[in-house]
C-alpha positions as a LaTeX table, in Angstrom:
\begin{tabular}{lrrr}
\hline
Residue & $x$ (\AA) & $y$ (\AA) & $z$ (\AA) \\
\hline
Met1 & 19.25 & 47.30 & $-16.66$ \\
Ser2 & 16.51 & 47.23 & $-19.29$ \\
Pro3 & 14.68 & 43.98 & $-20.21$ \\
Arg4 & 16.47 & 43.93 & $-23.56$ \\
Thr5 & 19.99 & 44.09 & $-22.13$ \\
Ser6 & 22.02 & 41.51 & $-20.30$ \\
Pro7 & 25.41 & 41.63 & $-18.57$ \\
Ile8 & 28.50 & 40.59 & $-20.47$ \\
Ala9 & 31.55 & 39.82 & $-18.40$ \\
Thr10 & 35.07 & 40.71 & $-19.43$ \\
Thr11 & 38.03 & 39.52 & $-17.44$ \\
Thr12 & 41.43 & 41.10 & $-17.31$ \\
Arg13 & 44.44 & 39.63 & $-15.55$ \\
Arg14 & 46.65 & 41.82 & $-13.38$ \\
Gly15 & 49.35 & 39.98 & $-11.57$ \\
Pro16 & 48.36 & 37.25 & $-9.09$ \\
Ser17 & 44.76 & 38.52 & $-8.72$ \\
Met18 & 41.92 & 38.79 & $-11.25$ \\
Thr19 & 39.70 & 41.77 & $-11.75$ \\
Thr20 & 36.25 & 41.39 & $-13.30$ \\
Thr21 & 34.38 & 44.26 & $-14.90$ \\
Arg22 & 30.79 & 44.09 & $-16.14$ \\
Gln23 & 29.44 & 45.77 & $-19.22$ \\
Thr24 & 25.95 & 45.75 & $-20.67$ \\
Gln25 & 25.20 & 45.24 & $-24.31$ \\
Pro26 & 21.77 & 45.25 & $-26.01$ \\
His27 & 20.62 & 42.03 & $-27.71$ \\
Ala28 & 17.49 & 40.46 & $-29.13$ \\
Glu29 & 14.78 & 39.15 & $-26.78$ \\
Val30 & 15.23 & 35.47 & $-25.94$ \\
Ile31 & 12.15 & 33.25 & $-26.26$ \\
Pro32 & 12.49 & 29.83 & $-24.58$ \\
Ile33 & 11.47 & 26.91 & $-26.80$ \\
Arg34 & 10.46 & 23.58 & $-25.32$ \\
Arg35 & 12.19 & 20.74 & $-27.01$ \\
Ser36 & 10.47 & 17.40 & $-27.31$ \\
Val37 & 12.36 & 14.73 & $-25.43$ \\
Pro38 & 12.67 & 11.39 & $-27.22$ \\
Val39 & 11.53 & 8.28 & $-25.38$ \\
Ala40 & 14.50 & 6.46 & $-23.93$ \\
Ser41 & 14.99 & 2.78 & $-24.44$ \\
Val42 & 13.72 & 0.69 & $-21.53$ \\
Gln43 & 15.01 & $-2.68$ & $-22.63$ \\
Gly44 & 15.95 & $-4.73$ & $-19.60$ \\
Ala45 & 14.30 & $-2.33$ & $-17.17$ \\
Leu46 & 10.83 & $-1.66$ & $-15.80$ \\
Ala47 & 8.90 & 1.00 & $-17.64$ \\
Leu48 & 7.33 & 2.91 & $-14.77$ \\
Asp49 & 4.50 & 5.36 & $-15.12$ \\
Leu50 & 5.59 & 8.24 & $-12.90$ \\
Thr51 & 2.78 & 10.62 & $-13.76$ \\
Pro52 & 0.77 & 11.76 & $-10.74$ \\
Arg53 & $-2.52$ & 10.00 & $-10.03$ \\
Leu54 & $-5.29$ & 12.56 & $-9.85$ \\
Asp55 & $-8.24$ & 10.17 & $-9.53$ \\
Pro56 & $-9.61$ & 9.36 & $-6.08$ \\
Pro57 & $-8.35$ & 6.06 & $-4.64$ \\
Asp58 & $-10.25$ & 2.86 & $-5.22$ \\
Val59 & $-12.08$ & 1.98 & $-2.00$ \\
Asp60 & $-13.94$ & $-1.04$ & $-3.33$ \\
Gly61 & $-12.57$ & $-3.44$ & $-0.74$ \\
Gly62 & $-14.61$ & $-6.23$ & $-2.25$ \\
Leu63 & $-17.63$ & $-5.75$ & 0.02 \\
Asp64 & $-20.01$ & $-5.74$ & $-2.94$ \\
Ala65 & $-18.23$ & $-8.56$ & $-4.76$ \\
Pro66 & $-20.20$ & $-11.55$ & $-6.04$ \\
Arg67 & $-20.84$ & $-14.14$ & $-3.36$ \\
Phe68 & $-20.92$ & $-17.88$ & $-3.76$ \\
Asp69 & $-22.96$ & $-18.93$ & $-0.75$ \\
Leu70 & $-24.19$ & $-22.46$ & $-0.24$ \\
Val71 & $-26.50$ & $-21.28$ & 2.56 \\
Ala72 & $-29.14$ & $-18.55$ & 2.31 \\
Val73 & $-28.61$ & $-15.53$ & 4.58 \\
Asp74 & $-30.22$ & $-12.05$ & 4.69 \\
Gly75 & $-28.37$ & $-9.17$ & 3.04 \\
Glu76 & $-27.74$ & $-6.98$ & 6.10 \\
Arg77 & $-26.24$ & $-9.81$ & 8.15 \\
Arg78 & $-24.14$ & $-10.87$ & 5.16 \\
His79 & $-22.86$ & $-7.33$ & 4.64 \\
Arg80 & $-21.85$ & $-7.07$ & 8.33 \\
Leu81 & $-20.04$ & $-10.42$ & 8.07 \\
Asp82 & $-18.14$ & $-9.28$ & 4.97 \\
Ala83 & $-17.13$ & $-6.04$ & 6.72 \\
Phe84 & $-15.91$ & $-8.02$ & 9.75 \\
Val85 & $-13.85$ & $-10.36$ & 7.55 \\
His86 & $-12.29$ & $-7.40$ & 5.71 \\
Arg87 & $-11.33$ & $-5.71$ & 9.01 \\
Tyr88 & $-9.99$ & $-8.98$ & 10.42 \\
Leu89 & $-7.81$ & $-9.71$ & 7.37 \\
Ser90 & $-6.50$ & $-6.13$ & 7.32 \\
Ala91 & $-5.47$ & $-6.47$ & 10.96 \\
Ala92 & $-3.96$ & $-9.93$ & 10.40 \\
Val93 & $-1.80$ & $-8.68$ & 7.52 \\
Glu94 & $-0.61$ & $-5.69$ & 9.56 \\
Ile95 & 0.19 & $-7.99$ & 12.50 \\
Ala96 & 2.14 & $-10.35$ & 10.24 \\
Met97 & 4.24 & $-7.40$ & 9.03 \\
Gly98 & 4.88 & $-6.23$ & 12.62 \\
Asp99 & 2.84 & $-3.02$ & 12.34 \\
Arg100 & 0.08 & $-3.91$ & 14.81 \\
Pro101 & $-0.03$ & $-5.73$ & 18.16 \\
Leu102 & $-1.05$ & $-9.38$ & 18.05 \\
Ser103 & $-3.44$ & $-9.01$ & 20.99 \\
Gln104 & $-5.98$ & $-7.19$ & 18.79 \\
Leu105 & $-7.08$ & $-10.50$ & 17.25 \\
Leu106 & $-7.16$ & $-12.59$ & 20.44 \\
Arg107 & $-10.97$ & $-12.95$ & 20.65 \\
His108 & $-11.45$ & $-13.88$ & 17.00 \\
Thr109 & $-8.52$ & $-16.25$ & 16.42 \\
Glu110 & $-8.14$ & $-19.91$ & 17.35 \\
His111 & $-5.33$ & $-20.47$ & 19.87 \\
Arg112 & $-3.03$ & $-22.47$ & 17.53 \\
Leu113 & $-3.42$ & $-19.91$ & 14.74 \\
Tyr114 & $-2.88$ & $-17.06$ & 17.21 \\
Gln115 & 0.50 & $-18.52$ & 18.19 \\
Glu116 & 1.45 & $-19.10$ & 14.54 \\
Leu117 & 0.60 & $-15.50$ & 13.67 \\
Gly118 & 2.77 & $-14.34$ & 16.59 \\
Arg119 & 5.70 & $-16.43$ & 15.31 \\
Arg120 & 5.26 & $-14.98$ & 11.82 \\
Ala121 & 5.25 & $-11.42$ & 13.18 \\
Ala122 & 8.39 & $-12.11$ & 15.22 \\
Thr123 & 10.19 & $-13.64$ & 12.22 \\
Val124 & 9.32 & $-10.76$ & 9.87 \\
Ser125 & 10.24 & $-8.15$ & 12.48 \\
Ala126 & 13.57 & $-9.86$ & 13.21 \\
Ala127 & 14.38 & $-9.91$ & 9.48 \\
Ala128 & 13.52 & $-6.20$ & 9.23 \\
Gly129 & 15.45 & $-5.34$ & 12.39 \\
Thr130 & 12.40 & $-3.98$ & 14.21 \\
Thr131 & 10.32 & $-4.96$ & 17.23 \\
Pro132 & 6.93 & $-6.63$ & 16.63 \\
Ala133 & 3.87 & $-4.39$ & 17.11 \\
Thr134 & 5.89 & $-1.17$ & 17.03 \\
Gly135 & 5.70 & $-0.54$ & 13.31 \\
Arg136 & 8.42 & $-0.24$ & 10.72 \\
Gly137 & 8.73 & 3.52 & 10.60 \\
Arg138 & 7.15 & 6.33 & 8.71 \\
Gly139 & 8.37 & 5.55 & 5.20 \\
Ala140 & 7.51 & 1.84 & 5.22 \\
Ile141 & 5.16 & 0.50 & 2.59 \\
Arg142 & 2.06 & $-0.83$ & 4.32 \\
Pro143 & 0.19 & $-3.88$ & 3.04 \\
Thr144 & $-3.49$ & $-3.38$ & 2.22 \\
Val145 & $-6.30$ & $-5.82$ & 1.55 \\
Ala146 & $-7.30$ & $-4.97$ & $-2.02$ \\
Ser147 & $-10.21$ & $-7.38$ & $-2.51$ \\
Val148 & $-12.06$ & $-10.07$ & $-0.58$ \\
Arg149 & $-14.22$ & $-12.94$ & $-1.86$ \\
Thr150 & $-16.31$ & $-14.87$ & 0.65 \\
Ser151 & $-18.41$ & $-18.00$ & 0.53 \\
Leu152 & $-20.75$ & $-19.11$ & 3.28 \\
Val153 & $-20.32$ & $-22.88$ & 3.02 \\
Ala154 & $-22.47$ & $-23.68$ & 6.07 \\
Ala155 & $-24.55$ & $-21.72$ & 8.56 \\
Asp156 & $-21.52$ & $-21.61$ & 10.85 \\
Ala157 & $-18.59$ & $-21.71$ & 8.36 \\
Leu158 & $-17.24$ & $-19.06$ & 5.99 \\
Glu159 & $-14.36$ & $-19.47$ & 3.55 \\
Val160 & $-12.47$ & $-16.45$ & 2.30 \\
Ser161 & $-9.93$ & $-15.60$ & $-0.38$ \\
Ala162 & $-8.30$ & $-12.19$ & $-0.56$ \\
Arg163 & $-5.75$ & $-10.26$ & $-2.55$ \\
Val164 & $-3.26$ & $-8.32$ & $-0.47$ \\
Arg165 & $-1.38$ & $-5.48$ & $-2.11$ \\
His166 & 2.08 & $-4.65$ & $-0.79$ \\
Gly167 & 3.54 & $-1.81$ & $-2.82$ \\
Gln168 & 3.28 & $-2.85$ & $-6.47$ \\
Arg169 & 3.10 & $-6.57$ & $-5.66$ \\
Ser170 & 0.10 & $-8.69$ & $-4.77$ \\
Arg171 & $-0.20$ & $-11.82$ & $-2.67$ \\
Ala172 & $-3.03$ & $-14.23$ & $-2.02$ \\
Leu173 & $-4.56$ & $-14.92$ & 1.36 \\
Ala174 & $-7.00$ & $-17.68$ & 2.26 \\
Ala175 & $-8.92$ & $-18.05$ & 5.51 \\
Arg176 & $-11.68$ & $-20.04$ & 7.15 \\
Phe177 & $-13.96$ & $-18.65$ & 9.83 \\
Glu178 & $-16.26$ & $-20.68$ & 12.04 \\
Ala179 & $-18.95$ & $-19.54$ & 14.48 \\
Arg180 & $-17.89$ & $-20.64$ & 17.97 \\
Asp181 & $-19.28$ & $-19.53$ & 21.33 \\
Gly182 & $-21.45$ & $-16.86$ & 19.71 \\
Arg183 & $-18.69$ & $-15.18$ & 17.67 \\
Trp184 & $-16.78$ & $-15.79$ & 14.45 \\
Gln185 & $-13.27$ & $-17.16$ & 14.90 \\
Cys186 & $-10.57$ & $-17.60$ & 12.28 \\
Val187 & $-9.46$ & $-21.23$ & 12.34 \\
Ala188 & $-7.17$ & $-21.23$ & 9.28 \\
Leu189 & $-5.10$ & $-18.51$ & 7.65 \\
Val190 & $-2.73$ & $-19.20$ & 4.73 \\
Phe191 & $-0.47$ & $-16.61$ & 3.13 \\
Gly192 & 0.29 & $-17.37$ & $-0.52$ \\
\hline
\end{tabular}
């Protein structure tokens, strides 16, 4: 069959069965034309941008965010403290969603808060029908700590606010850390 010919089907009926014969007939070359698609109305619905994101992900994490310290501290120590707080909050959010074992925060969490975080993880996991610390499966949307703001209010006290992103939604998180027995411990954690 040449590029300028295409099959044309003719059908003839003979009794209870059908017989199909093919013939070829020359025709003009077909050039596909892209039609512009009009924008559909989105009234009453979310207008989602479904184009692929080609830029690298934002990895700011808030470590270089402005600080509002009431106590002077050297930059390297402050940077290590901010990194610790970011890691702690990331783990706490994953524990609260049932994706991480609670025992990972034992050393850096006050006993009362540790028990409360365990109850929260059990409640969320029960609502999702999963077991705490085993994860929610491969397709689950994981919460991430998008930004962290810290304030050293005393030499041994740090107050933190964070924005947690869970899918397309954001939630607030507030925490207070105090230096006890040579290490920082979280003494208050509030999910907003």
